[in-house]
Tab-separated table of C-alpha atoms in Angstrom:
chain	number	residue	atom	x	y	z
A	1	MET	CA	9.585	-8.789	-20.600
A	2	ILE	CA	7.728	-6.284	-18.446
A	3	CYS	CA	10.382	-3.619	-18.456
A	4	LYS	CA	13.531	-2.433	-20.165
A	5	VAL	CA	16.483	-0.695	-18.544
A	6	HIS	CA	15.128	2.780	-19.256
A	7	PHE	CA	11.819	1.767	-17.680
A	8	VAL	CA	13.558	0.845	-14.429
A	9	VAL	CA	15.249	4.256	-14.474
A	10	VAL	CA	11.964	6.104	-14.804
A	11	LEU	CA	10.508	4.082	-11.937
A	12	VAL	CA	13.255	5.613	-9.809
A	13	CYS	CA	12.389	9.030	-11.228
A	14	PHE	CA	8.760	8.410	-10.286
A	15	PHE	CA	9.558	8.312	-6.587
A	16	GLY	CA	11.885	11.287	-6.829
A	17	CYS	CA	9.151	13.564	-8.152
A	18	VAL	CA	6.735	14.766	-5.509
A	19	GLU	CA	3.761	16.841	-6.528
A	20	LEU	CA	3.062	19.069	-9.475
A	21	GLN	CA	3.244	22.444	-7.712
A	22	GLU	CA	6.412	21.602	-5.769
A	23	ARG	CA	8.302	20.781	-8.965
A	24	ASN	CA	7.000	23.873	-10.793
A	25	TRP	CA	5.727	22.237	-13.937
A	26	LYS	CA	4.576	25.199	-15.978
A	27	VAL	CA	0.933	25.252	-17.041
A	28	ILE	CA	0.820	26.328	-20.681
A	29	SER	CA	-2.811	25.669	-21.624
A	30	LYS	CA	-5.914	23.661	-21.005
A	31	THR	CA	-6.241	20.236	-22.564
A	32	ARG	CA	-8.716	19.290	-25.210
A	33	THR	CA	-12.124	18.275	-23.875
A	34	ILE	CA	-12.240	14.568	-23.053
A	35	GLN	CA	-15.582	12.800	-23.179
A	36	THR	CA	-15.763	10.151	-20.447
A	37	ARG	CA	-18.725	7.889	-19.793
A	38	GLN	CA	-19.669	10.142	-16.886
A	39	GLY	CA	-19.289	13.473	-18.681
A	40	PRO	CA	-16.812	15.883	-20.346
A	41	VAL	CA	-13.558	16.879	-18.591
A	42	GLU	CA	-10.700	19.294	-19.213
A	43	GLY	CA	-7.273	19.190	-17.603
A	44	LEU	CA	-3.988	21.080	-17.881
A	45	VAL	CA	-1.111	20.827	-20.352
A	46	THR	CA	2.145	21.214	-18.405
A	47	GLN	CA	5.775	21.735	-19.393
A	48	SER	CA	8.756	20.235	-17.560
A	49	PRO	CA	11.255	22.519	-15.766
A	50	PHE	CA	13.917	19.787	-15.746
A	51	ASN	CA	14.734	19.045	-19.339
A	52	ASN	CA	13.470	20.629	-22.518
A	53	LYS	CA	13.743	17.210	-24.156
A	54	LEU	CA	10.861	15.928	-22.038
A	55	ARG	CA	7.579	16.212	-23.868
A	56	ASN	CA	4.631	18.057	-22.371
A	57	VAL	CA	2.197	16.210	-20.134
A	58	GLU	CA	-1.579	16.363	-19.868
A	59	VAL	CA	-2.677	16.340	-16.225
A	60	TYR	CA	-6.215	15.542	-15.057
A	61	LEU	CA	-6.655	15.898	-11.298
A	62	GLY	CA	-9.571	14.813	-9.126
A	63	LEU	CA	-11.640	12.605	-11.436
A	64	PRO	CA	-14.362	10.793	-9.431
A	65	TYR	CA	-14.287	7.036	-10.026
A	66	ALA	CA	-17.065	6.095	-7.576
A	67	ALA	CA	-19.912	7.639	-5.619
A	68	PRO	CA	-18.969	9.447	-2.391
A	69	PRO	CA	-18.912	6.825	0.428
A	70	VAL	CA	-20.778	9.056	2.879
A	71	GLY	CA	-23.936	8.758	4.969
A	72	SER	CA	-25.701	5.492	4.231
A	73	GLN	CA	-22.831	4.532	1.891
A	74	ARG	CA	-20.242	4.500	4.686
A	75	PHE	CA	-18.998	0.928	5.261
A	76	MET	CA	-20.519	-0.066	1.931
A	77	PRO	CA	-18.946	-1.111	-1.393
A	78	PRO	CA	-18.247	1.836	-3.714
A	79	GLY	CA	-21.230	2.905	-5.798
A	80	SER	CA	-21.360	3.950	-9.445
A	81	PRO	CA	-19.557	7.233	-10.173
A	82	PRO	CA	-21.638	10.403	-10.556
A	83	THR	CA	-22.446	11.852	-13.962
A	84	TRP	CA	-22.392	15.462	-15.155
A	85	LYS	CA	-23.253	17.487	-18.257
A	86	THR	CA	-21.137	20.633	-17.955
A	87	THR	CA	-17.390	20.260	-18.469
A	88	LEU	CA	-15.556	19.210	-15.297
A	89	GLN	CA	-12.389	21.253	-14.706
A	90	ALA	CA	-9.900	18.617	-13.519
A	91	ASP	CA	-7.237	21.070	-12.382
A	92	ARG	CA	-7.007	20.618	-8.592
A	93	LEU	CA	-5.903	17.790	-6.365
A	94	PRO	CA	-8.868	16.103	-4.662
A	95	ALA	CA	-9.428	15.641	-0.948
A	96	VAL	CA	-7.624	12.735	0.679
A	97	CYS	CA	-9.466	10.057	2.618
A	98	PRO	CA	-9.758	10.562	6.410
A	99	GLN	CA	-6.653	9.278	8.157
A	100	ARG	CA	-4.600	9.390	11.315
A	101	LEU	CA	-1.315	11.027	10.360
A	102	PRO	CA	2.060	10.053	11.855
A	103	GLN	CA	4.022	12.496	13.952
A	104	ILE	CA	7.333	13.949	12.850
A	105	GLY	CA	9.940	13.018	15.448
A	106	ARG	CA	11.173	15.935	17.536
A	107	ARG	CA	14.079	14.053	19.070
A	108	ARG	CA	16.822	12.118	17.366
A	109	GLN	CA	15.750	8.924	19.094
A	110	ASP	CA	12.220	9.226	17.702
A	111	LYS	CA	12.869	8.857	13.963
A	112	SER	CA	15.796	9.047	11.592
A	113	ALA	CA	16.562	12.333	9.871
A	114	GLU	CA	15.805	10.717	6.512
A	115	ARG	CA	12.403	9.535	7.719
A	116	ASN	CA	11.544	12.980	9.055
A	117	ARG	CA	12.485	14.546	5.721
A	118	GLN	CA	10.227	12.093	3.910
A	119	LEU	CA	7.324	12.850	6.246
A	120	ARG	CA	7.813	16.592	5.800
A	121	ARG	CA	7.478	16.111	2.049
A	122	LEU	CA	4.352	13.971	2.320
A	123	LEU	CA	2.299	15.517	5.114
A	124	PRO	CA	1.497	18.878	3.431
A	125	PHE	CA	-0.455	16.958	0.788
A	126	LEU	CA	-2.512	15.032	3.353
A	127	THR	CA	-4.222	17.822	5.280
A	128	ASN	CA	-7.342	18.283	3.123
A	129	GLU	CA	-9.409	15.330	4.371
A	130	ASN	CA	-12.961	14.409	3.428
A	131	GLU	CA	-15.022	11.226	3.330
A	132	ASP	CA	-15.838	12.187	-0.260
A	133	CYS	CA	-12.403	11.076	-1.433
A	134	LEU	CA	-12.725	8.444	-4.163
A	135	TYR	CA	-10.846	10.267	-6.915
A	136	LEU	CA	-7.944	9.555	-9.245
A	137	ASN	CA	-5.321	11.632	-11.073
A	138	ILE	CA	-4.128	11.001	-14.632
A	139	TYR	CA	-0.748	11.989	-16.142
A	140	ALA	CA	-0.589	11.363	-19.901
A	141	PRO	CA	1.904	12.288	-22.647
A	142	ALA	CA	0.569	15.328	-24.484
A	143	ARG	CA	-0.630	14.636	-28.007
A	144	ASP	CA	0.495	16.988	-30.758
A	145	ASN	CA	-2.234	15.499	-32.882
A	146	PRO	CA	-5.428	14.783	-30.914
A	147	MET	CA	-6.554	12.485	-33.726
A	148	ALA	CA	-3.445	10.263	-33.468
A	149	SER	CA	-4.315	6.594	-33.187
A	150	ARG	CA	-1.439	5.532	-30.903
A	151	LYS	CA	-2.513	4.135	-27.536
A	152	TYR	CA	-0.178	4.293	-24.542
A	153	PRO	CA	0.361	1.586	-21.904
A	154	VAL	CA	-1.092	2.430	-18.487
A	155	ILE	CA	0.503	2.244	-15.018
A	156	VAL	CA	-1.835	2.458	-12.023
A	157	PHE	CA	0.044	3.247	-8.813
A	158	ILE	CA	-1.288	2.086	-5.423
A	159	HIS	CA	0.398	4.151	-2.715
A	160	GLY	CA	2.074	2.659	0.322
A	161	GLU	CA	3.362	3.871	3.730
A	162	SER	CA	0.400	2.471	5.677
A	163	PHE	CA	-3.091	1.008	5.443
A	164	GLU	CA	-4.119	3.914	7.694
A	165	TRP	CA	-2.634	7.013	6.042
A	166	ASN	CA	-1.255	8.515	2.813
A	167	SER	CA	-2.758	9.210	-0.606
A	168	GLY	CA	-2.018	9.075	-4.301
A	169	ASN	CA	-1.880	12.887	-4.404
A	170	PRO	CA	1.794	13.408	-3.411
A	171	TYR	CA	3.103	11.232	-6.241
A	172	ASP	CA	3.533	13.160	-9.474
A	173	GLY	CA	3.567	10.870	-12.494
A	174	SER	CA	4.629	13.563	-14.964
A	175	VAL	CA	8.273	12.529	-15.469
A	176	LEU	CA	7.373	8.866	-15.843
A	177	ALA	CA	4.564	9.696	-18.268
A	178	SER	CA	6.773	11.969	-20.369
A	179	PHE	CA	10.005	9.981	-20.438
A	180	GLY	CA	8.468	6.496	-20.411
A	181	GLU	CA	5.642	7.322	-22.829
A	182	VAL	CA	3.063	5.759	-20.558
A	183	ILE	CA	-0.067	6.998	-18.823
A	184	VAL	CA	0.367	7.130	-15.036
A	185	ILE	CA	-2.620	7.074	-12.684
A	186	THR	CA	-2.626	7.654	-8.924
A	187	LEU	CA	-5.681	7.261	-6.717
A	188	ASN	CA	-7.147	7.673	-3.263
A	189	PHE	CA	-8.976	4.861	-1.477
A	190	ARG	CA	-10.503	4.439	1.974
A	191	LEU	CA	-8.036	3.833	4.790
A	192	GLY	CA	-7.946	2.770	8.422
A	193	ILE	CA	-11.275	2.263	10.176
A	194	LEU	CA	-13.294	3.444	7.167
A	195	GLY	CA	-11.419	1.229	4.731
A	196	PHE	CA	-10.609	-1.941	6.640
A	197	LEU	CA	-12.696	-2.296	9.807
A	198	ARG	CA	-15.041	-5.291	9.829
A	199	PRO	CA	-18.249	-3.323	10.536
A	200	GLY	CA	-20.210	-6.215	12.041
A	201	VAL	CA	-19.989	-9.172	14.387
A	202	SER	CA	-20.287	-11.894	11.737
A	203	ASP	CA	-17.133	-13.422	10.279
A	204	HIS	CA	-18.698	-12.985	6.844
A	205	THR	CA	-19.524	-9.291	7.170
A	206	LEU	CA	-18.436	-7.626	3.941
A	207	SER	CA	-15.225	-5.696	4.591
A	208	ASN	CA	-12.053	-4.639	2.761
A	209	PHE	CA	-13.641	-1.477	1.379
A	210	GLY	CA	-10.209	-0.069	0.573
A	211	LEU	CA	-9.577	-2.996	-1.776
A	212	LEU	CA	-13.059	-2.656	-3.273
A	213	ASP	CA	-12.309	1.015	-3.975
A	214	GLN	CA	-9.208	0.001	-5.911
A	215	ILE	CA	-11.264	-2.454	-7.954
A	216	ALA	CA	-13.794	0.301	-8.703
A	217	ALA	CA	-10.970	2.583	-9.869
A	218	LEU	CA	-9.665	-0.143	-12.182
A	219	GLN	CA	-13.161	-0.567	-13.623
A	220	TRP	CA	-13.379	3.192	-14.285
A	221	ILE	CA	-9.983	3.085	-15.978
A	222	LYS	CA	-11.015	0.131	-18.129
A	223	ASP	CA	-14.138	2.029	-19.215
A	224	ASN	CA	-12.540	5.437	-19.839
A	225	ILE	CA	-8.785	5.333	-20.404
A	226	ARG	CA	-9.077	4.987	-24.185
A	227	ALA	CA	-10.477	8.535	-24.295
A	228	PHE	CA	-7.213	9.779	-22.713
A	229	GLY	CA	-5.069	7.909	-25.240
A	230	GLY	CA	-4.523	4.802	-23.113
A	231	ASP	CA	-4.650	1.127	-24.002
A	232	GLU	CA	-7.124	-0.648	-21.725
A	233	ASN	CA	-5.502	-3.951	-22.682
A	234	LYS	CA	-2.074	-2.919	-21.348
A	235	VAL	CA	-2.686	-1.942	-17.731
A	236	THR	CA	0.072	-2.539	-15.160
A	237	LEU	CA	-0.885	-2.365	-11.488
A	238	MET	CA	2.059	-1.148	-9.405
A	239	GLY	CA	2.228	-0.871	-5.622
A	240	HIS	CA	4.782	0.110	-3.017
A	241	ASP	CA	4.928	-1.233	0.557
A	242	THR	CA	1.320	-1.668	1.756
A	243	GLY	CA	0.261	-0.771	-1.780
A	244	ALA	CA	2.230	-3.762	-3.075
A	245	ALA	CA	0.321	-5.999	-0.665
A	246	CYS	CA	-2.945	-4.571	-2.032
A	247	VAL	CA	-1.846	-5.350	-5.588
A	248	ASN	CA	-0.998	-8.889	-4.496
A	249	TYR	CA	-4.473	-9.316	-2.971
A	250	LEU	CA	-6.137	-8.108	-6.172
A	251	MET	CA	-4.177	-10.727	-8.108
A	252	VAL	CA	-5.965	-13.520	-6.212
A	253	SER	CA	-9.273	-11.945	-5.158
A	254	PRO	CA	-12.340	-13.578	-6.742
A	255	VAL	CA	-14.004	-10.148	-6.767
A	256	SER	CA	-11.359	-8.478	-8.923
A	257	GLN	CA	-11.253	-11.578	-11.114
A	258	GLY	CA	-15.001	-11.331	-11.680
A	259	VAL	CA	-14.354	-8.602	-14.262
A	260	THR	CA	-12.138	-9.622	-17.165
A	261	GLY	CA	-9.108	-7.519	-17.976
A	262	LEU	CA	-8.948	-5.018	-15.101
A	263	PHE	CA	-5.143	-5.261	-15.233
A	264	HIS	CA	-2.605	-7.444	-16.991
A	265	ARG	CA	0.766	-7.022	-15.246
A	266	ALA	CA	1.799	-6.370	-11.664
A	267	ILE	CA	4.788	-4.724	-9.972
A	268	LEU	CA	5.333	-5.328	-6.245
A	269	MET	CA	7.872	-3.038	-4.591
A	270	SER	CA	8.871	-3.786	-0.990
A	271	GLY	CA	5.753	-5.700	-0.066
A	272	THR	CA	3.510	-8.707	-0.685
A	273	ALA	CA	0.335	-10.140	0.791
A	274	LEU	CA	2.536	-12.780	2.460
A	275	ALA	CA	4.133	-10.256	4.827
A	276	ASP	CA	3.054	-10.513	8.469
A	277	TRP	CA	1.834	-6.913	8.470
A	278	ALA	CA	-0.255	-7.413	5.313
A	279	LEU	CA	-3.145	-9.248	7.000
A	280	THR	CA	-5.170	-8.219	10.046
A	281	LYS	CA	-5.299	-11.124	12.464
A	282	ASN	CA	-8.288	-11.495	14.795
A	283	PRO	CA	-10.218	-8.587	13.222
A	284	MET	CA	-13.200	-9.266	15.477
A	285	SER	CA	-11.251	-7.992	18.489
A	286	TYR	CA	-10.883	-4.589	16.817
A	287	THR	CA	-14.556	-4.585	15.799
A	288	VAL	CA	-15.571	-5.140	19.417
A	289	GLN	CA	-13.190	-2.453	20.680
A	290	VAL	CA	-14.533	0.095	18.187
A	291	GLY	CA	-18.139	-0.857	18.935
A	292	ASN	CA	-17.656	-0.550	22.683
A	293	SER	CA	-15.880	2.802	22.334
A	294	LEU	CA	-18.773	4.229	20.307
A	295	ASN	CA	-21.596	2.519	22.249
A	296	CYS	CA	-22.613	0.457	19.227
A	297	PRO	CA	-24.120	-3.018	19.753
A	298	THR	CA	-21.584	-5.829	19.523
A	299	GLN	CA	-23.937	-8.670	20.444
A	300	GLU	CA	-26.635	-8.051	17.832
A	301	THR	CA	-26.711	-8.526	14.068
A	302	SER	CA	-23.972	-7.165	11.852
A	303	GLU	CA	-26.510	-4.840	10.246
A	304	GLY	CA	-27.326	-3.264	13.605
A	305	MET	CA	-23.701	-2.463	14.299
A	306	SER	CA	-23.061	-1.166	10.759
A	307	ASN	CA	-26.031	1.191	10.961
A	308	CYS	CA	-24.822	2.467	14.320
A	309	LEU	CA	-21.356	3.179	12.927
A	310	ARG	CA	-22.842	5.043	9.952
A	311	ARG	CA	-24.658	7.418	12.291
A	312	LYS	CA	-21.526	8.375	14.201
A	313	ARG	CA	-19.672	11.608	13.542
A	314	LEU	CA	-16.512	11.182	11.515
A	315	SER	CA	-14.453	12.845	14.241
A	316	ASP	CA	-15.685	10.287	16.779
A	317	LEU	CA	-14.790	7.391	14.489
A	318	MET	CA	-11.318	8.729	13.811
A	319	ALA	CA	-10.684	9.343	17.520
A	320	VAL	CA	-11.193	5.693	18.504
A	321	LYS	CA	-8.064	4.045	19.880
A	322	VAL	CA	-7.645	0.285	19.967
A	323	GLY	CA	-5.162	-1.960	21.714
A	324	VAL	CA	-2.776	-3.527	19.205
A	325	PRO	CA	-0.242	-6.286	19.994
A	326	PRO	CA	3.326	-5.740	18.761
A	327	PHE	CA	3.944	-6.434	15.061
A	328	GLN	CA	0.198	-6.521	14.320
A	329	THR	CA	-1.932	-4.483	11.896
A	330	PRO	CA	-5.302	-3.409	13.353
A	331	PHE	CA	-6.888	-2.000	10.195
A	332	GLY	CA	-5.674	-3.685	7.033
A	333	PRO	CA	-6.887	-6.355	4.595
A	334	LEU	CA	-8.694	-9.165	6.392
A	335	ILE	CA	-10.307	-12.491	5.592
A	336	ASP	CA	-13.977	-11.740	4.953
A	337	GLY	CA	-14.964	-14.738	2.831
A	338	THR	CA	-15.600	-12.576	-0.240
A	339	VAL	CA	-12.895	-10.088	-1.213
A	340	VAL	CA	-10.227	-12.068	0.654
A	341	PRO	CA	-11.755	-15.532	1.087
A	342	ASN	CA	-8.745	-17.156	2.761
A	343	GLU	CA	-5.159	-16.618	3.868
A	344	PRO	CA	-2.988	-15.215	1.041
A	345	ALA	CA	-0.623	-18.207	0.926
A	346	LYS	CA	-3.568	-20.591	0.573
A	347	LEU	CA	-5.158	-18.424	-2.109
A	348	MET	CA	-1.944	-18.426	-4.126
A	349	THR	CA	-1.853	-22.217	-3.869
A	350	THR	CA	-5.511	-23.001	-4.540
A	351	LEU	CA	-6.042	-20.226	-7.110
A	352	LYS	CA	-2.878	-20.703	-9.134
A	353	HIS	CA	-4.838	-20.168	-12.341
A	354	LEU	CA	-5.584	-16.604	-11.182
A	355	PHE	CA	-2.196	-15.744	-9.736
A	356	SER	CA	-0.234	-17.095	-12.705
A	357	ARG	CA	-2.141	-15.173	-15.351
A	358	TYR	CA	-0.142	-12.001	-14.672
A	359	GLU	CA	3.367	-11.046	-15.645
A	360	LEU	CA	5.005	-10.126	-12.348
A	361	LEU	CA	7.962	-7.936	-11.382
A	362	TYR	CA	8.921	-7.648	-7.715
A	363	GLY	CA	11.822	-6.504	-5.586
A	364	MET	CA	12.979	-4.947	-2.341
A	365	THR	CA	15.542	-2.465	-1.080
A	366	GLU	CA	18.752	-3.310	0.755
A	367	ILE	CA	17.326	-2.072	4.058
A	368	GLU	CA	13.607	-2.679	4.469
A	369	SER	CA	11.422	-1.156	7.210
A	370	ASP	CA	14.184	1.074	8.515
A	371	ASP	CA	11.450	3.506	9.586
A	372	LEU	CA	10.639	1.074	12.416
A	373	LEU	CA	13.973	1.890	14.072
A	374	ASP	CA	14.835	5.157	15.780
A	375	GLY	CA	17.462	7.572	14.532
A	376	VAL	CA	20.098	6.548	17.086
A	377	SER	CA	19.823	2.843	16.227
A	378	LEU	CA	20.117	3.537	12.519
A	379	ALA	CA	23.104	5.843	12.927
A	380	GLN	CA	25.055	4.049	15.665
A	381	GLY	CA	23.713	0.499	15.674
A	382	MET	CA	21.859	-1.441	18.359
A	383	LEU	CA	22.922	-2.992	21.622
A	384	GLU	CA	22.801	-6.766	21.706
A	385	GLU	CA	20.015	-6.650	24.287
A	386	GLU	CA	17.954	-4.424	22.013
A	387	LYS	CA	18.376	-6.782	19.075
A	388	MET	CA	17.375	-9.793	21.126
A	389	LYS	CA	14.352	-7.982	22.527
A	390	ILE	CA	13.078	-7.302	19.005
A	391	ILE	CA	13.411	-10.967	18.085
A	392	LYS	CA	11.767	-12.130	21.322
A	393	ASP	CA	8.893	-9.686	20.914
A	394	TYR	CA	8.417	-10.796	17.332
A	395	ILE	CA	8.176	-14.486	18.212
A	396	ARG	CA	5.899	-13.820	21.189
A	397	ALA	CA	3.630	-11.674	19.035
A	398	LYS	CA	3.369	-14.218	16.252
A	399	TYR	CA	3.123	-17.406	18.302
A	400	GLU	CA	2.325	-17.848	21.970
A	401	GLN	CA	5.418	-18.769	23.953
A	402	SER	CA	3.547	-21.596	25.649
A	403	LYS	CA	3.015	-23.308	22.303
A	404	HIS	CA	6.744	-23.265	21.574
A	405	PRO	CA	8.463	-23.706	24.969
A	406	GLN	CA	11.565	-25.064	23.263
A	407	THR	CA	12.402	-21.592	21.897
A	408	GLN	CA	15.352	-20.433	24.027
A	409	PHE	CA	17.681	-17.454	23.824
A	410	HIS	CA	21.261	-17.938	24.960
A	411	SER	CA	23.600	-15.519	26.705
A	412	SER	CA	27.194	-15.130	25.666
A	413	SER	CA	29.806	-12.418	25.874
A	414	ASP	CA	30.678	-13.057	22.282
A	415	HIS	CA	28.043	-11.372	20.095
A	416	ALA	CA	28.715	-13.428	17.013
A	417	ARG	CA	28.621	-16.684	19.004
A	418	ARG	CA	25.354	-15.683	20.632
A	419	SER	CA	23.835	-14.996	17.245
A	420	GLU	CA	25.066	-18.343	15.964
A	421	LEU	CA	23.475	-20.109	18.943
A	422	VAL	CA	20.170	-18.355	18.352
A	423	MET	CA	20.253	-19.287	14.703
A	424	ASP	CA	21.195	-22.889	15.561
A	425	ASP	CA	18.176	-23.150	17.870
A	426	THR	CA	15.802	-21.533	15.424
A	427	CYS	CA	17.034	-23.651	12.545
A	428	ARG	CA	16.609	-26.852	14.552
A	429	LEU	CA	13.038	-25.783	15.239
A	430	TYR	CA	12.610	-24.950	11.573
A	431	ALA	CA	13.694	-28.469	10.650
A	432	SER	CA	11.143	-29.874	13.120
A	433	GLY	CA	8.354	-27.978	11.390
A	434	SER	CA	7.908	-25.052	13.778
A	435	PRO	CA	6.122	-22.320	11.780
A	436	ALA	CA	7.385	-19.600	14.118
A	437	VAL	CA	10.959	-20.060	13.053
A	438	GLY	CA	10.154	-20.281	9.371
A	439	SER	CA	8.665	-16.815	9.577
A	440	LEU	CA	11.523	-15.577	11.750
A	441	LEU	CA	14.116	-16.752	9.237
A	442	ALA	CA	12.189	-15.092	6.421
A	443	TRP	CA	12.070	-11.862	8.404
A	444	ILE	CA	15.781	-12.008	9.201
A	445	GLU	CA	16.571	-12.767	5.575
A	446	LEU	CA	14.567	-9.762	4.381
A	447	SER	CA	16.554	-7.647	6.837
A	448	GLY	CA	19.836	-8.799	5.289
A	449	TYR	CA	20.601	-10.829	8.435
A	450	ASN	CA	22.110	-7.668	9.899
A	451	ILE	CA	19.577	-7.592	12.727
A	452	LEU	CA	21.668	-10.275	14.459
A	453	GLY	CA	24.934	-8.453	13.960
A	454	VAL	CA	26.326	-11.269	11.799
A	455	LYS	CA	27.786	-10.794	8.358
A	456	ASN	CA	25.716	-12.179	5.513
A	457	SER	CA	28.411	-14.676	4.575
A	458	LYS	CA	28.025	-16.438	7.920
A	459	LEU	CA	24.375	-17.239	7.358
A	460	GLU	CA	24.234	-19.448	4.331
A	461	ARG	CA	21.146	-21.565	3.897
A	462	ASN	CA	23.222	-24.614	2.972
A	463	LYS	CA	24.686	-24.655	6.467
A	464	TRP	CA	21.412	-26.008	7.805
A	465	ASN	CA	20.240	-27.683	4.590
A	466	ILE	CA	17.103	-25.558	4.324
């Protein structure tokens, strides 16, 4: 078993605890000096304000796990971490990777009140941006006896929200570390254009630098976590949303599998690599758009374009806007022949020996992706025309209408009957092997079927024998 009941509870606590300073964990002393392979570090011993039964936590903030990806190292795999001789004071959150932040909705129809509250909690921790951003944070149960031989299991958290913004910084692992008696690690990795653009015109141009950063962090943890009291043979990789998709990719990537024992268990929360948004389709179109916007060559060798992009100012790179079809991800994991050699579903089929080596825990919430709907729709519901438009746009975005001319949408004054007719059509197409409808049904199922305004009990799979 991966978890017990109390472990599930502390996972909930994990997402309820945002940032060390906001929760007023009291700093009571410095930690002992930890000798890592790169050099000595000292962190902070903190005391919980919530419950005096929670043990103290050792916090180490801003530990570099790779070389800064700047200058000639931009659009390159992460290099070896720097070394130092004097003691590194790991007592401040590191810079976050450059990103394009979302806007907080000013009108009710922009975003739900809950979504705005979540953004207001996150955004203050995402303002200190720098390309030198490959750092991790460690939260470990404090040791009364530094010479104690006990080693704690390790949870490495890959943040979600988007492949283009967010950071590990806002997520405070102190409660989980203290109550669960585990070491919790959060990390920053390259995002958006810097993390997931294909920086060349060849289909085999090395890409997926955000995933490579995560692999580098896992290597650093494998090499150093024993010094912090962790067990390098009990590492669980946990991701939420887009972070869950990243974890899923690392489970089947030949690159991460090239090093034995980077992690041993996986937890996927509200996301997998199989989701439509988890893979960038037609990445070359975004490469060409970025190259044209920055006057970089798009007809020459991949090396020529990469070198051009490295010479550009960061502000110019981050200001580039690309045209994105509905329901598509412009800068996310992509098939590059190396890190992600094929489509995720095919990798999970052909590389079963890799995928099946991990103990896996996964799940979803009752209402997924509610942030895609505006506040009015969430509070008052959607008009039938609005629902049907979403479904039509989804099918058009995923498969050209001309390839599936038999897909029809009926009109009826009775909402439930209209939904039944749509489902009848889509299920007939599903039975005939149409891939569009298979994905549509999966999407509707993940939404609890409520997107069609039909109660769950009306949509039983047995009705259509699928």
